[in-house]
Amino acid sequence: MTPTPFGPAYTLQTARTLLRCWSPADAARALRAIDASLDHLRPWLDWARHYPISVEQQAAVLRRFRGTFDLGQDFTYAVFDRGGTEVLGGCGLHPRVGEGGREIGYWIAAQHTGQGLATEVAAALVRVAFELDGLRRVEIHCDPLNVPSVAVARKLGFTHEGTLRQRLQAADGSWRDVMLWTLLAEDYRASPAAASDLEAFDVLGQKLL
């Protein structure tokens, strides 16, 4: 999947956060947020099982994120505070769900959960998906036991399409279910995401939204 003529959006500003494409220079800050949140992340995110890692290894991860972003293949963002100093989490728009769709992924560092940041970030990605990328649908996949993630999908007006049983293997070796939530383009304008506070800019800093 390639970016639209108007994108991709390299930088997003919400009411409380700054989202931008990761840079290898963010490695140390990213590790601080991840390492402090591992107990919080490991039950739900497969990649968290591979931590802790070194700063050099994290920089290599972020180089891959930047590379696929620049090539228009996958879009993974850092989530910072509005000042751009502290990593609050990460998120992404991933074209792994077929033509015309993207899957939203998100995580928030443990010390910043419970403040609605995941919903705020996800809403920004929904706006980018429909208003800049012209997609037909956006999906959220999550474990039914991941109550905060389920709440994000509900708050943004996604429809629960179904639950895939024993689809993914957890860190402890058990098999877990995955809920599939979808928001379609024709339903987007009536969703809370459409009214969310967002400014979006391209790689040159030109305003897109």
mmCIF file of C-alpha atoms in Angstrom:
data_model
loop_
_atom_site.group_PDB
_atom_site.id
_atom_site.type_symbol
_atom_site.label_atom_id
_atom_site.label_comp_id
_atom_site.label_asym_id
_atom_site.label_seq_id
_atom_site.Cartn_x
_atom_site.Cartn_y
_atom_site.Cartn_z
ATOM 1 C CA MET A 1 0.000 0.000 0.000
ATOM 2 C CA THR A 2 1.370 3.430 -0.938
ATOM 3 C CA PRO A 3 0.611 6.804 0.616
ATOM 4 C CA THR A 4 -1.942 9.145 -0.928
ATOM 5 C CA PRO A 5 -0.785 12.259 -2.844
ATOM 6 C CA PHE A 6 -1.522 14.246 0.339
ATOM 7 C CA GLY A 7 0.372 12.067 2.771
ATOM 8 C CA PRO A 8 1.435 10.231 4.673
ATOM 9 C CA ALA A 9 0.976 12.300 7.807
ATOM 10 C CA TYR A 10 4.350 12.335 9.546
ATOM 11 C CA THR A 11 3.239 14.407 12.523
ATOM 12 C CA LEU A 12 -0.101 14.517 14.330
ATOM 13 C CA GLN A 13 -1.096 16.851 17.172
ATOM 14 C CA THR A 14 -4.046 15.981 19.410
ATOM 15 C CA ALA A 15 -5.282 17.858 22.459
ATOM 16 C CA ARG A 16 -2.668 16.267 24.728
ATOM 17 C CA THR A 17 -0.220 14.378 22.507
ATOM 18 C CA LEU A 18 2.254 14.672 19.678
ATOM 19 C CA LEU A 19 2.443 11.695 17.330
ATOM 20 C CA ARG A 20 5.270 11.427 14.829
ATOM 21 C CA CYS A 21 7.220 8.888 12.859
ATOM 22 C CA TRP A 22 9.823 7.180 15.078
ATOM 23 C CA SER A 23 13.495 8.115 14.702
ATOM 24 C CA PRO A 24 16.441 5.926 15.811
ATOM 25 C CA ALA A 25 17.404 8.858 18.051
ATOM 26 C CA ASP A 26 14.299 8.082 20.134
ATOM 27 C CA ALA A 27 15.699 4.689 21.209
ATOM 28 C CA ALA A 28 16.681 5.563 24.787
ATOM 29 C CA ARG A 29 13.409 7.364 25.515
ATOM 30 C CA ALA A 30 11.394 4.545 23.990
ATOM 31 C CA LEU A 31 13.214 1.965 26.107
ATOM 32 C CA ARG A 32 12.564 3.882 29.312
ATOM 33 C CA ALA A 33 8.833 3.846 28.621
ATOM 34 C CA ILE A 34 8.769 0.198 27.499
ATOM 35 C CA ASP A 35 10.948 -1.191 30.279
ATOM 36 C CA ALA A 36 8.838 0.560 32.920
ATOM 37 C CA SER A 37 5.686 -0.929 31.376
ATOM 38 C CA LEU A 38 6.635 -4.530 30.619
ATOM 39 C CA ASP A 39 4.327 -6.121 33.194
ATOM 40 C CA HIS A 40 1.538 -3.982 31.753
ATOM 41 C CA LEU A 41 2.318 -4.772 28.084
ATOM 42 C CA ARG A 42 3.353 -8.430 28.035
ATOM 43 C CA PRO A 43 -0.106 -9.986 28.540
ATOM 44 C CA TRP A 44 -1.398 -8.308 25.359
ATOM 45 C CA LEU A 45 1.463 -7.494 22.981
ATOM 46 C CA ASP A 46 3.621 -10.210 21.466
ATOM 47 C CA TRP A 47 6.565 -7.901 20.784
ATOM 48 C CA ALA A 48 6.876 -7.046 24.497
ATOM 49 C CA ARG A 49 8.015 -10.617 25.159
ATOM 50 C CA HIS A 50 11.349 -9.830 23.473
ATOM 51 C CA TYR A 51 12.260 -7.104 25.965
ATOM 52 C CA PRO A 52 14.443 -5.959 27.672
ATOM 53 C CA ILE A 53 16.865 -5.202 24.840
ATOM 54 C CA SER A 54 19.803 -2.809 24.410
ATOM 55 C CA VAL A 55 19.597 0.766 23.174
ATOM 56 C CA GLU A 56 21.405 -0.327 20.016
ATOM 57 C CA GLN A 57 18.839 -3.043 19.378
ATOM 58 C CA GLN A 58 16.002 -0.594 19.978
ATOM 59 C CA ALA A 59 17.564 1.854 17.541
ATOM 60 C CA ALA A 60 17.583 -0.932 14.931
ATOM 61 C CA VAL A 61 13.865 -1.550 15.590
ATOM 62 C CA LEU A 62 13.116 2.150 15.110
ATOM 63 C CA ARG A 63 15.184 2.250 11.904
ATOM 64 C CA ARG A 64 12.927 -0.482 10.496
ATOM 65 C CA PHE A 65 9.849 1.474 11.563
ATOM 66 C CA ARG A 66 11.187 4.613 9.866
ATOM 67 C CA GLY A 67 12.147 2.678 6.736
ATOM 68 C CA THR A 68 8.736 1.115 6.210
ATOM 69 C CA PHE A 69 7.090 4.461 6.979
ATOM 70 C CA ASP A 70 9.157 6.298 4.365
ATOM 71 C CA LEU A 71 8.432 3.566 1.818
ATOM 72 C CA GLY A 72 4.687 3.831 2.439
ATOM 73 C CA GLN A 73 4.494 0.224 3.632
ATOM 74 C CA ASP A 74 3.534 0.562 7.307
ATOM 75 C CA PHE A 75 2.949 3.539 9.570
ATOM 76 C CA THR A 76 4.184 3.285 13.156
ATOM 77 C CA TYR A 77 4.177 6.405 15.334
ATOM 78 C CA ALA A 78 5.734 7.450 18.613
ATOM 79 C CA VAL A 79 3.310 9.015 21.090
ATOM 80 C CA PHE A 80 4.850 11.926 22.995
ATOM 81 C CA ASP A 81 3.538 14.575 25.339
ATOM 82 C CA ARG A 82 2.663 17.810 23.504
ATOM 83 C CA GLY A 83 6.170 19.136 24.132
ATOM 84 C CA GLY A 84 7.711 16.155 22.364
ATOM 85 C CA THR A 85 9.970 15.218 25.274
ATOM 86 C CA GLU A 86 8.450 12.177 27.008
ATOM 87 C CA VAL A 87 7.394 8.960 25.276
ATOM 88 C CA LEU A 88 3.841 8.166 26.381
ATOM 89 C CA GLY A 89 3.414 5.130 24.128
ATOM 90 C CA GLY A 90 3.220 4.048 20.514
ATOM 91 C CA CYS A 91 0.617 3.448 17.837
ATOM 92 C CA GLY A 92 0.235 2.623 14.179
ATOM 93 C CA LEU A 93 -1.853 2.230 11.070
ATOM 94 C CA HIS A 94 -1.000 -1.187 9.677
ATOM 95 C CA PRO A 95 -2.013 -2.366 6.166
ATOM 96 C CA ARG A 96 -2.170 -6.033 7.171
ATOM 97 C CA VAL A 97 -5.934 -6.432 6.908
ATOM 98 C CA GLY A 98 -6.365 -6.350 3.141
ATOM 99 C CA GLU A 99 -7.014 -3.817 0.418
ATOM 100 C CA GLY A 100 -8.835 -0.659 1.476
ATOM 101 C CA GLY A 101 -8.332 -1.224 5.186
ATOM 102 C CA ARG A 102 -5.871 -0.717 7.998
ATOM 103 C CA GLU A 103 -5.597 -2.039 11.524
ATOM 104 C CA ILE A 104 -5.014 0.378 14.375
ATOM 105 C CA GLY A 105 -2.570 -0.636 17.064
ATOM 106 C CA TYR A 106 -1.766 1.309 20.236
ATOM 107 C CA TRP A 107 -0.091 1.048 23.604
ATOM 108 C CA ILE A 108 0.254 3.541 26.447
ATOM 109 C CA ALA A 109 3.028 3.475 29.046
ATOM 110 C CA ALA A 110 1.824 2.127 32.389
ATOM 111 C CA GLN A 111 2.155 5.403 34.301
ATOM 112 C CA HIS A 112 -0.069 7.210 31.776
ATOM 113 C CA THR A 113 -2.958 4.741 31.516
ATOM 114 C CA GLY A 114 -6.456 5.508 32.732
ATOM 115 C CA GLN A 115 -6.446 9.041 31.285
ATOM 116 C CA GLY A 116 -8.139 8.353 27.939
ATOM 117 C CA LEU A 117 -4.923 8.747 25.938
ATOM 118 C CA ALA A 118 -5.398 5.520 23.963
ATOM 119 C CA THR A 119 -8.832 6.714 22.829
ATOM 120 C CA GLU A 120 -7.440 10.124 21.894
ATOM 121 C CA VAL A 121 -4.591 8.593 19.899
ATOM 122 C CA ALA A 122 -6.789 6.012 18.189
ATOM 123 C CA ALA A 123 -9.282 8.713 17.185
ATOM 124 C CA ALA A 124 -6.464 10.639 15.507
ATOM 125 C CA LEU A 125 -5.466 7.574 13.509
ATOM 126 C CA VAL A 126 -9.078 6.988 12.468
ATOM 127 C CA ARG A 127 -9.261 10.534 11.091
ATOM 128 C CA VAL A 128 -6.027 10.060 9.159
ATOM 129 C CA ALA A 129 -7.245 6.745 7.758
ATOM 130 C CA PHE A 130 -10.507 8.118 6.402
ATOM 131 C CA GLU A 131 -9.789 11.787 5.695
ATOM 132 C CA LEU A 132 -6.237 11.527 4.311
ATOM 133 C CA ASP A 133 -5.811 7.942 3.171
ATOM 134 C CA GLY A 134 -9.317 7.449 1.808
ATOM 135 C CA LEU A 135 -9.782 3.978 3.268
ATOM 136 C CA ARG A 136 -12.980 1.940 3.295
ATOM 137 C CA ARG A 137 -12.561 0.474 6.778
ATOM 138 C CA VAL A 138 -10.457 0.577 9.920
ATOM 139 C CA GLU A 139 -10.099 -2.375 12.275
ATOM 140 C CA ILE A 140 -9.109 -2.882 15.913
ATOM 141 C CA HIS A 141 -8.098 -6.368 17.064
ATOM 142 C CA CYS A 142 -7.868 -7.060 20.786
ATOM 143 C CA ASP A 143 -8.132 -9.732 23.443
ATOM 144 C CA PRO A 144 -11.603 -9.803 25.090
ATOM 145 C CA LEU A 145 -9.818 -9.705 28.452
ATOM 146 C CA ASN A 146 -8.044 -6.470 27.537
ATOM 147 C CA VAL A 147 -10.831 -4.313 28.930
ATOM 148 C CA PRO A 148 -9.216 -0.894 28.239
ATOM 149 C CA SER A 149 -8.600 -1.776 24.595
ATOM 150 C CA VAL A 150 -12.168 -3.025 24.172
ATOM 151 C CA ALA A 151 -13.361 0.261 25.672
ATOM 152 C CA VAL A 152 -11.430 2.264 23.069
ATOM 153 C CA ALA A 153 -13.210 0.472 20.226
ATOM 154 C CA ARG A 154 -16.609 1.008 21.827
ATOM 155 C CA LYS A 155 -16.000 4.690 22.599
ATOM 156 C CA LEU A 156 -15.057 5.416 18.980
ATOM 157 C CA GLY A 157 -18.138 3.769 17.522
ATOM 158 C CA PHE A 158 -16.573 0.600 16.142
ATOM 159 C CA THR A 159 -18.815 -2.418 15.539
ATOM 160 C CA HIS A 160 -17.918 -5.781 17.077
ATOM 161 C CA GLU A 161 -17.902 -8.069 14.043
ATOM 162 C CA GLY A 162 -17.055 -11.235 15.967
ATOM 163 C CA THR A 163 -14.562 -13.030 18.182
ATOM 164 C CA LEU A 164 -11.986 -15.421 16.719
ATOM 165 C CA ARG A 165 -11.466 -18.216 19.213
ATOM 166 C CA GLN A 166 -7.994 -19.371 20.274
ATOM 167 C CA ARG A 167 -6.364 -17.387 17.495
ATOM 168 C CA LEU A 168 -3.153 -16.084 19.122
ATOM 169 C CA GLN A 169 -0.707 -17.677 21.524
ATOM 170 C CA ALA A 170 0.005 -15.715 24.707
ATOM 171 C CA ALA A 171 3.371 -15.334 26.425
ATOM 172 C CA ASP A 172 2.522 -18.149 28.863
ATOM 173 C CA GLY A 173 1.816 -20.549 25.998
ATOM 174 C CA SER A 174 -1.963 -20.438 26.308
ATOM 175 C CA TRP A 175 -4.185 -19.648 23.335
ATOM 176 C CA ARG A 176 -6.282 -16.500 23.460
ATOM 177 C CA ASP A 177 -9.291 -15.172 21.620
ATOM 178 C CA VAL A 178 -9.227 -12.059 19.438
ATOM 179 C CA MET A 179 -12.115 -9.630 19.047
ATOM 180 C CA LEU A 180 -12.522 -7.981 15.636
ATOM 181 C CA TRP A 181 -13.919 -4.429 15.647
ATOM 182 C CA THR A 182 -14.596 -2.452 12.446
ATOM 183 C CA LEU A 183 -15.490 1.113 11.516
ATOM 184 C CA LEU A 184 -16.599 1.640 7.898
ATOM 185 C CA ALA A 185 -16.180 4.812 5.865
ATOM 186 C CA GLU A 186 -19.931 5.323 5.612
ATOM 187 C CA ASP A 187 -20.244 5.229 9.406
ATOM 188 C CA TYR A 188 -17.228 7.420 10.113
ATOM 189 C CA ARG A 189 -18.902 10.867 10.123
ATOM 190 C CA ALA A 190 -21.313 9.791 12.854
ATOM 191 C CA SER A 191 -18.532 8.378 15.050
ATOM 192 C CA PRO A 192 -16.923 10.283 17.941
ATOM 193 C CA ALA A 193 -13.575 10.017 16.143
ATOM 194 C CA ALA A 194 -14.711 12.416 13.415
ATOM 195 C CA ALA A 195 -15.080 15.227 15.962
ATOM 196 C CA SER A 196 -11.722 14.644 17.662
ATOM 197 C CA ASP A 197 -9.147 17.428 17.991
ATOM 198 C CA LEU A 198 -6.405 16.890 15.394
ATOM 199 C CA GLU A 199 -3.848 18.684 13.254
ATOM 200 C CA ALA A 200 -1.816 16.659 10.744
ATOM 201 C CA PHE A 201 1.364 17.631 8.871
ATOM 202 C CA ASP A 202 3.404 16.041 6.091
ATOM 203 C CA VAL A 203 7.161 15.390 6.121
ATOM 204 C CA LEU A 204 7.833 19.024 5.145
ATOM 205 C CA GLY A 205 5.658 20.383 7.934
ATOM 206 C CA GLN A 206 2.859 21.393 5.582
ATOM 207 C CA LYS A 207 -0.591 21.123 7.139
ATOM 208 C CA LEU A 208 -2.790 18.284 5.893
ATOM 209 C CA LEU A 209 -5.662 18.561 8.394
#
